[in-house]
Every structure is written in C-alpha cells, then in structure tokens.
C-alpha cells in the first residue's frame, strides 16, 4: 500500500492532536499562586511575604529611597483587624481616628475577578529616615480595593510616593486584572 505525503501528514497530525490537548497548561512565569489567591507579578517588581499572611510587592524607589508597594491579603471572617467586609467598609466611611489624618475618599466600585469591589484612596506621609532627628516627610498616595469573598474578604493596596504614583499605577492595575480569589 502506497501512502501519499499529504495523507501521511494528516494521519500523524490526527494521532498527535489528542496528546497536545491533554498536556497540562503551564502557568505564565509571573503567575504567583497561594492558598487564598493568584495574581501576576508586575515586570520589574519583586515580592516578599507579609507578616499578616499576605504578600508585599516591591516596586521602584524615589529619590528618598521610599518604594512603591502593592499588598495583597485575605482577611478571614472574625479577623482581629477587620472582622468582615462590612466592618472594613464601615471603618473607611468613618471619620479619621486622628484629627491630623486626612480623610479617606470613596471611589467608584470596580469589577475585580467578576466581583464588585469597593475602592478608596487617601493621602498619607512617610517619614525618612524614621528614627532620625533630621527626618524628611515624603508625600504618599494610597489606594485600597476591598474584594468580597465567600469567607471574609481580600484587600489589595497600592502605596506609593506621590512622585511615583501615576507612573507606577499600571502595575497595580495589572495586579487587579490578574487577581483570582480562591475563596
């Protein structure tokens, strides 16, 4: 029996196709997975565990060596800081604890991972070096995005010197777009 080249190629392609479909999907190199969530690490940023069980992403630094940060954390029900999503939202709507603190601004809700997240922003300050008599105040901008979960909620925060805020906000947007809660 004589097979033509096109018939041979067609037969080998049909034989190889099921194997290609069964190959496990390899996550992108920048995809980070934990028990509570997944996200993509922005290019040029590094990560370290957070003492609260989340993760801190470290971005570029300004002239005062103050880095832009993105934090991701899951707050389980009954957490000591915020017992629930509603408790977090109520705290953000309340007046500042200290008279000198700037109020938190409510932002429009955002879709994050198919869920309606609450968004907030506030101005803050970082003092560098922190234990010096010659401390300098660095104006900061903080954005908070609270994502409801079946068990507790997630809090994603972007904290950056005002001089770097706009330039590095795309990194925070990429984390919000790639964020996948597991609860």
JSON list of C-alpha atoms in Angstrom, two decimals:
[
{"chain": "A", "resi": 1, "resn": "UNK", "atom": "CA", "xyz": [0.00, 0.00, 0.00]},
{"chain": "A", "resi": 2, "resn": "UNK", "atom": "CA", "xyz": [1.38, 3.36, -1.01]},
{"chain": "A", "resi": 3, "resn": "UNK", "atom": "CA", "xyz": [0.54, 6.48, 1.11]},
{"chain": "A", "resi": 4, "resn": "UNK", "atom": "CA", "xyz": [0.90, 9.95, -0.25]},
{"chain": "A", "resi": 5, "resn": "UNK", "atom": "CA", "xyz": [2.76, 12.62, 1.74]},
{"chain": "A", "resi": 6, "resn": "UNK", "atom": "CA", "xyz": [-0.41, 14.68, 2.49]},
{"chain": "A", "resi": 7, "resn": "UNK", "atom": "CA", "xyz": [-2.17, 11.56, 3.79]},
{"chain": "A", "resi": 8, "resn": "UNK", "atom": "CA", "xyz": [0.81, 10.71, 6.00]},
{"chain": "A", "resi": 9, "resn": "UNK", "atom": "CA", "xyz": [0.93, 14.23, 7.42]},
{"chain": "A", "resi": 10, "resn": "UNK", "atom": "CA", "xyz": [-2.82, 14.21, 8.07]},
{"chain": "A", "resi": 11, "resn": "UNK", "atom": "CA", "xyz": [-2.61, 10.84, 9.83]},
{"chain": "A", "resi": 12, "resn": "UNK", "atom": "CA", "xyz": [0.31, 11.93, 12.02]},
{"chain": "A", "resi": 13, "resn": "UNK", "atom": "CA", "xyz": [-1.42, 15.21, 12.91]},
{"chain": "A", "resi": 14, "resn": "UNK", "atom": "CA", "xyz": [-4.60, 13.37, 13.92]},
{"chain": "A", "resi": 15, "resn": "UNK", "atom": "CA", "xyz": [-2.56, 10.95, 16.05]},
{"chain": "A", "resi": 16, "resn": "UNK", "atom": "CA", "xyz": [-0.65, 13.80, 17.81]},
{"chain": "A", "resi": 17, "resn": "UNK", "atom": "CA", "xyz": [-3.64, 16.09, 18.37]},
{"chain": "A", "resi": 18, "resn": "UNK", "atom": "CA", "xyz": [-5.13, 14.28, 21.42]},
{"chain": "A", "resi": 19, "resn": "UNK", "atom": "CA", "xyz": [-1.75, 14.31, 23.16]},
{"chain": "A", "resi": 20, "resn": "UNK", "atom": "CA", "xyz": [-1.41, 18.04, 22.60]},
{"chain": "A", "resi": 21, "resn": "UNK", "atom": "CA", "xyz": [-4.87, 18.66, 24.09]},
{"chain": "A", "resi": 22, "resn": "UNK", "atom": "CA", "xyz": [-4.06, 16.60, 27.19]},
{"chain": "A", "resi": 23, "resn": "UNK", "atom": "CA", "xyz": [-0.82, 18.44, 28.00]},
{"chain": "A", "resi": 24, "resn": "UNK", "atom": "CA", "xyz": [-1.17, 20.35, 31.28]},
{"chain": "A", "resi": 25, "resn": "UNK", "atom": "CA", "xyz": [-1.36, 24.10, 30.95]},
{"chain": "A", "resi": 26, "resn": "UNK", "atom": "CA", "xyz": [1.81, 25.75, 32.19]},
{"chain": "A", "resi": 27, "resn": "UNK", "atom": "CA", "xyz": [1.09, 28.95, 34.11]},
{"chain": "A", "resi": 28, "resn": "UNK", "atom": "CA", "xyz": [2.98, 32.04, 32.98]},
{"chain": "A", "resi": 29, "resn": "UNK", "atom": "CA", "xyz": [6.28, 32.62, 34.81]},
{"chain": "A", "resi": 30, "resn": "UNK", "atom": "CA", "xyz": [4.91, 35.73, 36.50]},
{"chain": "A", "resi": 31, "resn": "UNK", "atom": "CA", "xyz": [1.77, 33.97, 37.84]},
{"chain": "A", "resi": 32, "resn": "UNK", "atom": "CA", "xyz": [2.01, 33.58, 41.61]},
{"chain": "A", "resi": 33, "resn": "UNK", "atom": "CA", "xyz": [-0.33, 31.16, 43.36]},
{"chain": "A", "resi": 34, "resn": "UNK", "atom": "CA", "xyz": [-1.16, 30.86, 47.07]},
{"chain": "A", "resi": 35, "resn": "UNK", "atom": "CA", "xyz": [-3.85, 29.02, 49.00]},
{"chain": "A", "resi": 36, "resn": "UNK", "atom": "CA", "xyz": [-6.07, 32.13, 49.00]},
{"chain": "A", "resi": 37, "resn": "UNK", "atom": "CA", "xyz": [-5.44, 33.83, 45.62]},
{"chain": "A", "resi": 38, "resn": "UNK", "atom": "CA", "xyz": [-3.46, 34.06, 42.39]},
{"chain": "A", "resi": 39, "resn": "UNK", "atom": "CA", "xyz": [-2.00, 37.15, 40.70]},
{"chain": "A", "resi": 40, "resn": "UNK", "atom": "CA", "xyz": [0.63, 38.12, 38.16]},
{"chain": "A", "resi": 41, "resn": "UNK", "atom": "CA", "xyz": [3.79, 39.82, 39.36]},
{"chain": "A", "resi": 42, "resn": "UNK", "atom": "CA", "xyz": [4.32, 43.13, 37.51]},
{"chain": "A", "resi": 43, "resn": "UNK", "atom": "CA", "xyz": [7.52, 43.33, 35.45]},
{"chain": "A", "resi": 44, "resn": "UNK", "atom": "CA", "xyz": [10.40, 44.78, 37.45]},
{"chain": "A", "resi": 45, "resn": "UNK", "atom": "CA", "xyz": [8.71, 44.24, 40.82]},
{"chain": "A", "resi": 46, "resn": "UNK", "atom": "CA", "xyz": [9.78, 41.74, 43.49]},
{"chain": "A", "resi": 47, "resn": "UNK", "atom": "CA", "xyz": [7.78, 40.07, 46.24]},
{"chain": "A", "resi": 48, "resn": "UNK", "atom": "CA", "xyz": [8.11, 39.10, 49.87]},
{"chain": "A", "resi": 49, "resn": "UNK", "atom": "CA", "xyz": [5.70, 37.51, 52.36]},
{"chain": "A", "resi": 50, "resn": "UNK", "atom": "CA", "xyz": [3.72, 39.83, 54.60]},
{"chain": "A", "resi": 51, "resn": "UNK", "atom": "CA", "xyz": [3.56, 39.18, 58.33]},
{"chain": "A", "resi": 52, "resn": "UNK", "atom": "CA", "xyz": [-0.26, 39.17, 58.07]},
{"chain": "A", "resi": 53, "resn": "UNK", "atom": "CA", "xyz": [-0.26, 36.16, 55.76]},
{"chain": "A", "resi": 54, "resn": "UNK", "atom": "CA", "xyz": [-0.42, 38.08, 52.50]},
{"chain": "A", "resi": 55, "resn": "UNK", "atom": "CA", "xyz": [2.23, 39.30, 50.15]},
{"chain": "A", "resi": 56, "resn": "UNK", "atom": "CA", "xyz": [4.01, 42.62, 49.53]},
{"chain": "A", "resi": 57, "resn": "UNK", "atom": "CA", "xyz": [5.18, 43.55, 46.05]},
{"chain": "A", "resi": 58, "resn": "UNK", "atom": "CA", "xyz": [8.11, 45.96, 45.98]},
{"chain": "A", "resi": 59, "resn": "UNK", "atom": "CA", "xyz": [8.40, 48.42, 43.12]},
{"chain": "A", "resi": 60, "resn": "UNK", "atom": "CA", "xyz": [10.75, 51.25, 42.23]},
{"chain": "A", "resi": 61, "resn": "UNK", "atom": "CA", "xyz": [12.04, 53.74, 44.82]},
{"chain": "A", "resi": 62, "resn": "UNK", "atom": "CA", "xyz": [12.02, 57.52, 44.72]},
{"chain": "A", "resi": 63, "resn": "UNK", "atom": "CA", "xyz": [14.96, 59.84, 45.47]},
{"chain": "A", "resi": 64, "resn": "UNK", "atom": "CA", "xyz": [14.37, 59.33, 49.22]},
{"chain": "A", "resi": 65, "resn": "UNK", "atom": "CA", "xyz": [14.62, 55.52, 48.86]},
{"chain": "A", "resi": 66, "resn": "UNK", "atom": "CA", "xyz": [10.88, 55.08, 49.53]},
{"chain": "A", "resi": 67, "resn": "UNK", "atom": "CA", "xyz": [9.47, 52.24, 47.43]},
{"chain": "A", "resi": 68, "resn": "UNK", "atom": "CA", "xyz": [6.12, 51.86, 45.73]},
{"chain": "A", "resi": 69, "resn": "UNK", "atom": "CA", "xyz": [4.28, 48.90, 47.31]},
{"chain": "A", "resi": 70, "resn": "UNK", "atom": "CA", "xyz": [1.36, 46.69, 46.39]},
{"chain": "A", "resi": 71, "resn": "UNK", "atom": "CA", "xyz": [-0.03, 44.45, 49.13]},
{"chain": "A", "resi": 72, "resn": "UNK", "atom": "CA", "xyz": [-2.47, 41.56, 48.77]},
{"chain": "A", "resi": 73, "resn": "UNK", "atom": "CA", "xyz": [-4.09, 39.96, 51.78]},
{"chain": "A", "resi": 74, "resn": "UNK", "atom": "CA", "xyz": [-7.05, 37.78, 52.65]},
{"chain": "A", "resi": 75, "resn": "UNK", "atom": "CA", "xyz": [-8.94, 38.70, 55.84]},
{"chain": "A", "resi": 76, "resn": "UNK", "atom": "CA", "xyz": [-10.82, 35.64, 57.14]},
{"chain": "A", "resi": 77, "resn": "UNK", "atom": "CA", "xyz": [-14.13, 36.08, 58.98]},
{"chain": "A", "resi": 78, "resn": "UNK", "atom": "CA", "xyz": [-13.54, 37.32, 62.53]},
{"chain": "A", "resi": 79, "resn": "UNK", "atom": "CA", "xyz": [-10.05, 38.73, 61.81]},
{"chain": "A", "resi": 80, "resn": "UNK", "atom": "CA", "xyz": [-8.75, 40.95, 64.64]},
{"chain": "A", "resi": 81, "resn": "UNK", "atom": "CA", "xyz": [-8.22, 43.93, 62.28]},
{"chain": "A", "resi": 82, "resn": "UNK", "atom": "CA", "xyz": [-11.47, 43.71, 60.32]},
{"chain": "A", "resi": 83, "resn": "UNK", "atom": "CA", "xyz": [-13.99, 41.05, 61.30]},
{"chain": "A", "resi": 84, "resn": "UNK", "atom": "CA", "xyz": [-15.82, 41.29, 57.96]},
{"chain": "A", "resi": 85, "resn": "UNK", "atom": "CA", "xyz": [-16.06, 43.05, 54.62]},
{"chain": "A", "resi": 86, "resn": "UNK", "atom": "CA", "xyz": [-18.81, 45.27, 56.07]},
{"chain": "A", "resi": 87, "resn": "UNK", "atom": "CA", "xyz": [-16.60, 46.17, 59.07]},
{"chain": "A", "resi": 88, "resn": "UNK", "atom": "CA", "xyz": [-13.83, 47.26, 56.68]},
{"chain": "A", "resi": 89, "resn": "UNK", "atom": "CA", "xyz": [-16.26, 49.38, 54.61]},
{"chain": "A", "resi": 90, "resn": "UNK", "atom": "CA", "xyz": [-17.70, 50.98, 57.77]},
{"chain": "A", "resi": 91, "resn": "UNK", "atom": "CA", "xyz": [-14.20, 51.87, 59.03]},
{"chain": "A", "resi": 92, "resn": "UNK", "atom": "CA", "xyz": [-13.33, 53.58, 55.73]},
{"chain": "A", "resi": 93, "resn": "UNK", "atom": "CA", "xyz": [-16.54, 55.65, 55.89]},
{"chain": "A", "resi": 94, "resn": "UNK", "atom": "CA", "xyz": [-15.88, 56.73, 59.49]},
{"chain": "A", "resi": 95, "resn": "UNK", "atom": "CA", "xyz": [-14.00, 59.93, 60.35]},
{"chain": "A", "resi": 96, "resn": "UNK", "atom": "CA", "xyz": [-10.21, 59.59, 60.72]},
{"chain": "A", "resi": 97, "resn": "UNK", "atom": "CA", "xyz": [-9.00, 58.27, 64.09]},
{"chain": "A", "resi": 98, "resn": "UNK", "atom": "CA", "xyz": [-6.54, 61.17, 64.45]},
{"chain": "A", "resi": 99, "resn": "UNK", "atom": "CA", "xyz": [-7.57, 64.78, 63.83]},
{"chain": "A", "resi": 100, "resn": "UNK", "atom": "CA", "xyz": [-4.44, 65.42, 61.77]},
{"chain": "A", "resi": 101, "resn": "UNK", "atom": "CA", "xyz": [-5.12, 62.43, 59.48]},
{"chain": "A", "resi": 102, "resn": "UNK", "atom": "CA", "xyz": [-6.54, 63.08, 56.06]},
{"chain": "A", "resi": 103, "resn": "UNK", "atom": "CA", "xyz": [-9.99, 61.60, 55.32]},
{"chain": "A", "resi": 104, "resn": "UNK", "atom": "CA", "xyz": [-10.42, 58.55, 53.11]},
{"chain": "A", "resi": 105, "resn": "UNK", "atom": "CA", "xyz": [-12.04, 59.28, 49.73]},
{"chain": "A", "resi": 106, "resn": "UNK", "atom": "CA", "xyz": [-14.65, 56.89, 48.37]},
{"chain": "A", "resi": 107, "resn": "UNK", "atom": "CA", "xyz": [-14.02, 55.90, 44.76]},
{"chain": "A", "resi": 108, "resn": "UNK", "atom": "CA", "xyz": [-16.45, 54.22, 42.34]},
{"chain": "A", "resi": 109, "resn": "UNK", "atom": "CA", "xyz": [-16.88, 50.46, 42.72]},
{"chain": "A", "resi": 110, "resn": "UNK", "atom": "CA", "xyz": [-14.64, 48.32, 40.49]},
{"chain": "A", "resi": 111, "resn": "UNK", "atom": "CA", "xyz": [-15.09, 44.91, 38.94]},
{"chain": "A", "resi": 112, "resn": "UNK", "atom": "CA", "xyz": [-12.30, 42.61, 40.23]},
{"chain": "A", "resi": 113, "resn": "UNK", "atom": "CA", "xyz": [-12.38, 38.93, 39.28]},
{"chain": "A", "resi": 114, "resn": "UNK", "atom": "CA", "xyz": [-16.08, 39.20, 38.45]},
{"chain": "A", "resi": 115, "resn": "UNK", "atom": "CA", "xyz": [-16.92, 40.64, 41.88]},
{"chain": "A", "resi": 116, "resn": "UNK", "atom": "CA", "xyz": [-17.93, 44.19, 42.82]},
{"chain": "A", "resi": 117, "resn": "UNK", "atom": "CA", "xyz": [-15.07, 45.66, 44.84]},
{"chain": "A", "resi": 118, "resn": "UNK", "atom": "CA", "xyz": [-15.14, 48.80, 46.98]},
{"chain": "A", "resi": 119, "resn": "UNK", "atom": "CA", "xyz": [-12.41, 51.33, 46.23]},
{"chain": "A", "resi": 120, "resn": "UNK", "atom": "CA", "xyz": [-10.90, 54.05, 48.41]},
{"chain": "A", "resi": 121, "resn": "UNK", "atom": "CA", "xyz": [-7.98, 56.49, 48.24]},
{"chain": "A", "resi": 122, "resn": "UNK", "atom": "CA", "xyz": [-6.19, 58.71, 50.70]},
{"chain": "A", "resi": 123, "resn": "UNK", "atom": "CA", "xyz": [-3.15, 60.90, 51.01]},
{"chain": "A", "resi": 124, "resn": "UNK", "atom": "CA", "xyz": [-0.54, 59.86, 53.54]},
{"chain": "A", "resi": 125, "resn": "UNK", "atom": "CA", "xyz": [3.05, 60.56, 54.53]},
{"chain": "A", "resi": 126, "resn": "UNK", "atom": "CA", "xyz": [6.17, 58.52, 55.06]},
{"chain": "A", "resi": 127, "resn": "UNK", "atom": "CA", "xyz": [8.96, 59.90, 57.24]},
{"chain": "A", "resi": 128, "resn": "UNK", "atom": "CA", "xyz": [12.55, 59.05, 56.28]},
{"chain": "A", "resi": 129, "resn": "UNK", "atom": "CA", "xyz": [14.77, 58.08, 57.89]},
{"chain": "A", "resi": 130, "resn": "UNK", "atom": "CA", "xyz": [12.21, 57.09, 60.53]},
{"chain": "A", "resi": 131, "resn": "UNK", "atom": "CA", "xyz": [14.41, 57.28, 63.61]},
{"chain": "A", "resi": 132, "resn": "UNK", "atom": "CA", "xyz": [16.44, 60.37, 62.78]},
{"chain": "A", "resi": 133, "resn": "UNK", "atom": "CA", "xyz": [16.28, 63.90, 64.13]},
{"chain": "A", "resi": 134, "resn": "UNK", "atom": "CA", "xyz": [16.63, 65.01, 60.53]},
{"chain": "A", "resi": 135, "resn": "UNK", "atom": "CA", "xyz": [13.53, 63.24, 59.23]},
{"chain": "A", "resi": 136, "resn": "UNK", "atom": "CA", "xyz": [12.02, 64.26, 55.91]},
{"chain": "A", "resi": 137, "resn": "UNK", "atom": "CA", "xyz": [8.30, 63.94, 55.09]},
{"chain": "A", "resi": 138, "resn": "UNK", "atom": "CA", "xyz": [7.58, 62.15, 51.81]},
{"chain": "A", "resi": 139, "resn": "UNK", "atom": "CA", "xyz": [4.02, 62.69, 50.49]},
{"chain": "A", "resi": 140, "resn": "UNK", "atom": "CA", "xyz": [2.36, 59.36, 49.65]},
{"chain": "A", "resi": 141, "resn": "UNK", "atom": "CA", "xyz": [-0.79, 58.24, 47.86]},
{"chain": "A", "resi": 142, "resn": "UNK", "atom": "CA", "xyz": [-2.65, 55.11, 48.98]},
{"chain": "A", "resi": 143, "resn": "UNK", "atom": "CA", "xyz": [-5.39, 53.23, 47.12]},
{"chain": "A", "resi": 144, "resn": "UNK", "atom": "CA", "xyz": [-7.37, 50.41, 48.73]},
{"chain": "A", "resi": 145, "resn": "UNK", "atom": "CA", "xyz": [-9.56, 47.89, 46.91]},
{"chain": "A", "resi": 146, "resn": "UNK", "atom": "CA", "xyz": [-11.68, 45.53, 49.02]},
{"chain": "A", "resi": 147, "resn": "UNK", "atom": "CA", "xyz": [-12.96, 42.42, 47.25]},
{"chain": "A", "resi": 148, "resn": "UNK", "atom": "CA", "xyz": [-15.74, 40.42, 48.93]},
{"chain": "A", "resi": 149, "resn": "UNK", "atom": "CA", "xyz": [-15.26, 36.66, 49.37]},
{"chain": "A", "resi": 150, "resn": "UNK", "atom": "CA", "xyz": [-17.44, 33.78, 50.49]},
{"chain": "A", "resi": 151, "resn": "UNK", "atom": "CA", "xyz": [-15.21, 33.62, 53.58]},
{"chain": "A", "resi": 152, "resn": "UNK", "atom": "CA", "xyz": [-14.06, 37.10, 54.61]},
{"chain": "A", "resi": 153, "resn": "UNK", "atom": "CA", "xyz": [-12.62, 39.49, 52.03]},
{"chain": "A", "resi": 154, "resn": "UNK", "atom": "CA", "xyz": [-9.46, 40.45, 50.16]},
{"chain": "A", "resi": 155, "resn": "UNK", "atom": "CA", "xyz": [-7.67, 43.78, 50.44]},
{"chain": "A", "resi": 156, "resn": "UNK", "atom": "CA", "xyz": [-5.38, 44.97, 47.65]},
{"chain": "A", "resi": 157, "resn": "UNK", "atom": "CA", "xyz": [-3.47, 48.16, 48.40]},
{"chain": "A", "resi": 158, "resn": "UNK", "atom": "CA", "xyz": [-1.26, 50.40, 46.29]},
{"chain": "A", "resi": 159, "resn": "UNK", "atom": "CA", "xyz": [1.00, 52.70, 48.33]},
{"chain": "A", "resi": 160, "resn": "UNK", "atom": "CA", "xyz": [3.50, 54.91, 46.56]},
{"chain": "A", "resi": 161, "resn": "UNK", "atom": "CA", "xyz": [5.33, 58.23, 46.85]},
{"chain": "A", "resi": 162, "resn": "UNK", "atom": "CA", "xyz": [3.27, 60.86, 45.02]},
{"chain": "A", "resi": 163, "resn": "UNK", "atom": "CA", "xyz": [6.25, 61.39, 42.72]},
{"chain": "A", "resi": 164, "resn": "UNK", "atom": "CA", "xyz": [5.95, 57.75, 41.53]},
{"chain": "A", "resi": 165, "resn": "UNK", "atom": "CA", "xyz": [2.21, 57.17, 41.93]},
{"chain": "A", "resi": 166, "resn": "UNK", "atom": "CA", "xyz": [0.98, 57.91, 38.43]},
{"chain": "A", "resi": 167, "resn": "UNK", "atom": "CA", "xyz": [3.97, 56.31, 36.69]},
{"chain": "A", "resi": 168, "resn": "UNK", "atom": "CA", "xyz": [3.60, 53.00, 38.55]},
{"chain": "A", "resi": 169, "resn": "UNK", "atom": "CA", "xyz": [-0.17, 52.77, 38.82]},
{"chain": "A", "resi": 170, "resn": "UNK", "atom": "CA", "xyz": [-0.28, 50.49, 35.77]},
{"chain": "A", "resi": 171, "resn": "UNK", "atom": "CA", "xyz": [1.44, 47.83, 37.87]},
{"chain": "A", "resi": 172, "resn": "UNK", "atom": "CA", "xyz": [-1.45, 47.99, 40.36]},
{"chain": "A", "resi": 173, "resn": "UNK", "atom": "CA", "xyz": [-3.98, 47.84, 37.51]},
{"chain": "A", "resi": 174, "resn": "UNK", "atom": "CA", "xyz": [-2.24, 44.71, 36.16]},
{"chain": "A", "resi": 175, "resn": "UNK", "atom": "CA", "xyz": [-2.45, 43.07, 39.59]},
{"chain": "A", "resi": 176, "resn": "UNK", "atom": "CA", "xyz": [-6.16, 43.93, 39.83]},
{"chain": "A", "resi": 177, "resn": "UNK", "atom": "CA", "xyz": [-6.79, 42.45, 36.36]},
{"chain": "A", "resi": 178, "resn": "UNK", "atom": "CA", "xyz": [-4.84, 39.25, 37.07]},
{"chain": "A", "resi": 179, "resn": "UNK", "atom": "CA", "xyz": [-6.14, 38.75, 40.63]},
{"chain": "A", "resi": 180, "resn": "UNK", "atom": "CA", "xyz": [-8.08, 35.49, 41.09]},
{"chain": "A", "resi": 181, "resn": "UNK", "atom": "CA", "xyz": [-9.57, 34.81, 44.54]},
{"chain": "A", "resi": 182, "resn": "UNK", "atom": "CA", "xyz": [-9.87, 31.18, 45.64]},
{"chain": "A", "resi": 183, "resn": "UNK", "atom": "CA", "xyz": [-12.48, 31.76, 48.36]}
]
